C-alpha positions as MATLAB code, in Angstrom:
seq = 'XXXXXXXXXXXXXXXXXXXXXXXXXXXXXXXXXXXXXXXXXXXXXXXXXXXXXXXXXXXXXXXXXXXXXXXXXXXXXXXXXXXXXXXXXXXXXXXXXXXXXXXXXXXXXXXXXXXXXXXXXXXXXXXXXXXXXXXXXXXXXXXXXXXXXXXXXXXXXXXXXXXXXXXXXXXXXXXXXXXXXXXXXXXXXXXXXXXXXXXXXXXXXXXXXXXXXXXXXXXXXXXXXXXXXXXXXXXXXXXXXXXXXXXXXXXXXXXXXXXXXXXXXXXXXXXXXXXXXXXXXXXXXXXXXXXXXXXXXXXXXXXXXXXXXXXXXXXXXXX';
ca = [
     -25.759    5.246   10.524;
     -24.746    1.844   11.857;
     -27.240    0.517   14.413;
     -26.344   -0.749   17.881;
     -27.396   -4.288   16.954;
     -25.350   -4.276   13.754;
     -22.280   -3.200   15.746;
     -22.804   -6.014   18.232;
     -23.320   -8.642   15.548;
     -20.424   -7.422   13.414;
     -17.790   -7.006   16.110;
     -18.774   -8.952   19.230;
     -20.761  -12.009   18.117;
     -18.190  -14.822   18.003;
     -18.456  -18.591   18.320;
     -18.598  -19.714   21.949;
     -16.734  -22.724   23.341;
     -18.091  -23.105   26.856;
     -21.658  -21.823   26.452;
     -24.982  -23.299   25.412;
     -26.157  -19.876   24.203;
     -23.993  -16.768   24.030;
     -24.488  -13.372   22.320;
     -27.807  -12.610   20.609;
     -30.580  -13.377   23.097;
     -31.957  -11.817   26.281;
     -29.580  -13.862   28.441;
     -26.740  -16.309   28.020;
     -26.965  -19.965   28.997;
     -23.919  -21.450   30.710;
     -23.314  -24.755   32.426;
     -20.657  -25.057   35.156;
     -18.734  -28.298   35.165;
     -19.536  -30.884   37.815;
     -17.897  -30.242   41.175;
     -17.011  -26.658   40.312;
     -18.166  -23.399   41.863;
     -18.359  -20.021   40.143;
     -16.139  -17.016   40.784;
     -17.598  -13.718   39.534;
     -16.012  -10.257   39.323;
     -16.781   -6.889   37.720;
     -14.348   -4.134   36.788;
     -14.818   -0.780   35.046;
     -12.393    1.240   32.920;
     -13.177    4.939   32.367;
     -11.427    7.233   29.878;
      -9.359    9.842   31.686;
      -9.282    7.789   34.903;
      -7.966    4.354   33.907;
      -6.582    5.136   30.452;
      -5.849    8.073   28.173;
      -8.750    8.961   25.889;
      -6.487    8.546   22.834;
      -5.247    5.082   23.892;
      -4.611    2.558   21.143;
      -7.964    0.730   20.800;
      -6.494   -2.734   20.225;
      -4.331   -2.503   23.338;
      -7.315   -1.107   25.222;
      -9.446   -4.068   24.136;
      -6.805   -6.454   25.485;
      -6.483   -4.597   28.779;
     -10.236   -4.294   29.290;
     -10.553   -8.069   29.489;
      -7.111   -8.806   30.958;
      -7.659   -6.826   34.162;
     -10.799   -8.879   34.790;
      -9.084  -12.173   34.004;
      -6.502  -11.144   36.597;
      -9.208  -10.920   39.285;
     -10.038  -14.568   38.688;
      -6.357  -15.520   38.686;
      -6.129  -13.963   42.135;
      -8.739  -16.435   43.400;
      -7.134  -19.455   41.748;
     -10.018  -19.633   39.263;
     -10.062  -20.523   35.570;
     -11.756  -17.831   33.411;
     -14.675  -19.049   31.305;
     -17.251  -16.362   30.435;
     -17.433  -12.568   30.206;
     -20.052   -9.895   29.595;
     -19.100   -6.478   28.208;
     -21.026   -3.246   28.710;
     -19.506   -0.424   26.692;
     -20.390    3.245   26.390;
     -19.122    4.892   23.196;
     -19.142    8.586   22.252;
     -19.613    7.623   18.576;
     -20.011    4.529   16.398;
     -16.497    4.656   14.935;
     -16.263    1.346   13.052;
     -12.465    1.369   12.761;
     -12.023    2.042   16.482;
     -14.577   -0.601   17.464;
     -13.035   -3.187   15.143;
      -9.584   -2.628   16.634;
     -10.938   -2.700   20.201;
     -12.832   -5.933   19.530;
      -9.706   -7.425   17.950;
      -7.694   -6.796   21.104;
     -10.459   -8.040   23.379;
     -10.883  -11.300   21.461;
      -7.119  -11.780   21.260;
      -7.101  -11.779   25.060;
     -10.224  -13.957   25.177;
      -8.554  -16.520   22.935;
      -5.378  -16.518   25.021;
      -7.229  -17.230   28.265;
     -10.148  -19.338   27.030;
     -12.955  -16.823   27.642;
     -16.337  -16.750   25.862;
     -17.965  -13.343   25.450;
     -21.587  -14.214   26.193;
     -23.391  -10.865   26.276;
     -23.439   -7.285   27.479;
     -24.744   -3.926   26.318;
     -23.776   -0.887   24.246;
     -24.901    2.716   24.533;
     -23.829    6.221   23.539;
     -21.945    8.167   26.191;
     -18.486    8.854   27.640;
     -15.984    6.143   26.726;
     -16.383    3.499   29.451;
     -16.001   -0.287   29.493;
     -17.366   -2.591   32.179;
     -16.689   -6.322   32.146;
     -18.329   -8.946   34.320;
     -16.227  -12.084   34.253;
     -17.144  -15.551   35.462;
     -14.785  -18.416   36.143;
     -14.721  -21.844   37.732;
     -12.696  -23.595   40.369;
     -13.127  -26.754   42.415;
     -15.446  -26.308   45.361;
     -13.629  -25.172   48.489;
     -10.334  -24.342   46.741;
     -10.703  -20.583   46.271;
      -7.761  -18.516   47.547;
      -9.184  -15.467   49.307;
      -7.604  -12.445   51.000;
      -8.554  -13.744   54.438;
      -6.293  -16.789   54.866;
      -2.973  -15.178   55.778;
      -1.505  -16.010   59.200;
       1.351  -14.629   61.262;
       4.623  -16.156   60.051;
       3.466  -16.682   56.462;
       5.860  -15.530   53.742;
       4.827  -12.660   51.454;
       5.501  -13.258   47.741;
       4.997  -11.389   44.491;
       5.256  -12.610   40.902;
       6.970  -11.231   37.846;
       8.454   -7.741   37.478;
       6.174   -5.369   39.419;
       6.590   -1.626   38.939;
       7.206   -1.603   35.180;
       3.662   -0.466   34.393;
       3.931    2.424   36.853;
       7.274    3.405   35.329;
       5.696    3.345   31.875;
       2.890    5.617   33.081;
       5.437    7.960   34.664;
       7.233    8.138   31.319;
       4.008    9.011   29.481;
       3.306   11.758   32.002;
       6.818   13.155   31.757;
       7.857   12.016   35.222;
      10.540    9.591   34.058;
      13.049    9.561   31.233;
      13.312    6.134   29.635;
      13.868    5.249   25.997;
      14.359    2.436   23.520;
      13.641   -1.168   24.469;
      13.235   -0.259   28.149;
      10.461    2.199   27.329;
       8.711   -0.326   25.109;
       8.885   -2.968   27.837;
       7.374   -0.608   30.399;
       4.600    0.506   28.045;
       3.828   -3.124   27.186;
       3.449   -3.847   30.908;
       1.071   -0.885   31.210;
      -1.028   -1.469   28.093;
      -0.973   -5.270   27.760;
      -0.846   -6.833   31.241;
      -0.415  -10.608   31.382;
      -2.839  -12.159   33.910;
      -1.144  -14.907   35.944;
      -3.866  -17.527   35.513;
      -1.551  -20.535   35.504;
       0.163  -19.281   38.651;
      -3.142  -18.717   40.424;
      -4.309  -22.226   39.590;
      -0.935  -23.679   40.608;
      -1.125  -21.961   43.994;
      -4.311  -23.781   45.010;
      -3.485  -25.634   48.201;
      -0.202  -23.689   48.574;
      -1.046  -19.997   49.015;
      -2.908  -18.943   52.146;
      -4.125  -15.574   50.798;
      -3.833  -13.779   47.457;
      -4.689  -10.599   45.565;
      -3.697   -9.127   42.214;
      -1.765   -5.857   42.244;
      -3.939   -3.250   40.574;
      -3.685   -0.276   42.961;
      -0.129   -0.670   44.230;
       1.722   -3.363   46.164;
       1.413   -1.672   49.559;
      -2.244   -0.817   49.103;
      -3.193   -4.274   47.910;
      -1.149   -5.977   50.618;
      -3.112   -3.801   53.034;
      -6.300   -5.508   51.830;
      -4.821   -8.903   52.705;
      -3.754   -7.622   56.117;
      -7.199   -6.222   56.808;
      -9.027   -9.398   55.816;
      -6.497  -11.720   57.454;
      -6.195   -9.734   60.690;
      -2.411   -9.545   60.400;
       0.492   -7.163   59.933;
       3.562   -7.472   57.699;
       7.246   -6.678   57.582;
       8.751   -6.247   54.125;
      12.525   -6.431   53.588;
      13.681   -3.536   51.414;
      16.703   -5.546   50.280;
      14.342   -8.206   48.888;
      12.406   -5.850   46.604;
      12.814   -6.921   42.934;
      14.108   -3.576   41.652;
      16.621   -4.823   39.062;
      14.342   -4.450   36.026;
      13.352   -0.935   37.082;
      16.973    0.089   37.576;
      17.882   -1.400   34.193;
      15.082    0.658   32.630;
      16.691    3.825   33.979;
      14.819    4.497   37.222;
      16.827    5.798   40.163;
      16.436    4.136   43.558;
      13.682    6.448   44.814;
      11.618    6.198   41.634;
      12.115    2.433   41.412;
      10.871    1.935   44.975;
       7.923    4.267   44.399;
       6.860    2.459   41.217;
       7.151   -0.964   42.819;
       5.540   -0.179   46.168;
       2.903    2.418   45.277;
       2.393    2.117   41.512;
      -0.560    0.202   40.125;
      -1.535   -1.627   36.947;
       0.929   -4.488   37.442;
      -1.655   -7.293   37.690;
       0.996   -9.498   39.230;
      -0.101  -11.849   42.003;
       0.729  -10.901   45.586;
       0.276  -13.865   47.901;
       1.138  -15.335   51.269;
       2.154  -18.905   52.034;
       3.478  -20.813   55.053;
       7.296  -21.109   55.229;
       7.187  -24.898   54.907;
       5.947  -24.606   51.292;
       8.758  -22.326   50.066;
      10.253  -25.111   47.947;
       6.850  -25.768   46.363;
       6.448  -22.063   45.554;
       9.882  -21.852   43.966;
       9.332  -25.072   42.029;
       6.059  -23.683   40.656;
       7.823  -20.513   39.526;
      10.495  -22.563   37.778;
       7.885  -24.725   36.067;
       6.046  -21.638   34.799;
       9.317  -19.817   34.001;
       8.045  -16.938   36.120;
      10.159  -15.262   38.807;
       8.602  -15.337   42.282;
      10.062  -13.049   44.936;
       9.798  -13.480   48.711;
       9.408   -9.972   50.154;
       9.028  -10.611   53.873;
       6.491  -12.118   56.227;
       3.230  -11.532   58.026;
       3.227  -10.880   61.767;
       0.637  -10.666   64.509;
       0.430   -6.851   64.714;
      -2.909   -6.343   62.969;
      -2.795   -3.795   60.144;
       0.818   -2.720   60.723;
       2.894   -2.593   57.539;
       6.607   -1.988   58.075;
       9.489   -1.545   55.632;
      12.716   -2.907   57.108;
      16.367   -2.243   56.304;
      18.970   -4.989   56.274;
      20.217   -3.852   59.702;
      16.771   -4.439   61.217;
      15.623   -0.807   61.347;
      11.950   -0.559   60.328;
       9.566    2.265   59.548;
       5.849    2.332   58.768;
       4.970    2.373   55.073;
       4.025    5.965   54.249;
       2.173    5.357   50.977;
      -0.360    2.615   50.471;
      -1.909    2.689   46.988;
      -4.357    4.254   44.586;
      -7.819    5.265   45.811;
     -10.385    6.663   43.362;
     -11.879    8.942   46.009;
      -8.805    9.933   48.024;
];
């Protein structure tokens, strides 16, 4: 039987770029660059809750790291180091090799060193602690939004939720559209370059993991604000093209999770800078509405000015 330490050495011990000492000792040794502060986040993925137990291991390896990289992107930080704790029901070498391949593919894409972690036998669970850097005082938090700020979102939100609906039999999509939705679900693309580019521009930011409305609610809570979203401004075109009707498209975009797009606020006077950044990154950025002074209120507004409170917020593990 393959030992725990053999598995670690064989599949997870890779050359490090940013670390004095990485995998193989009791602790890693890392040196932040001068003038930088650390941003640290932890996220857990559990079989049956965050992914299907029979998920493709290479895609799962990518997603395990990508969702953590996205947390740093949401702060405007550059990812540097990660630690992986993984619980495995069995030492399946082929599965582990594929999982590690996907994880290190993501690590290579975003410049992350895997510097340690732990393995044990148990239900399939992955926990990553990720550490990044950003210049002191330049972190974009959830608490900076102010009444009058624009609300923006990146990319094509809702595709991942539509892909999940298709897997569960709640949506009928096929061909290239289905593959695009499943790619969004299984291989999210953290918006690191956008997060870095929004330093000094965005007033508040979060990544969309539990649904646009729910995650915007976190910004509203921390910023002490409300928001009005314009239904006509919702970027539904890609969802419609994939075969979703209007109701399903809105539900996927507003209440679906797993997008890992960046949802951010910014003062109106920087709209040109926001749009220029999107053009430079070749990434669509959509203005959805604006914050207002009514703390916690989240309204969805028709083109004729009629508004109603948002009924659904987002995913909650314990709701």
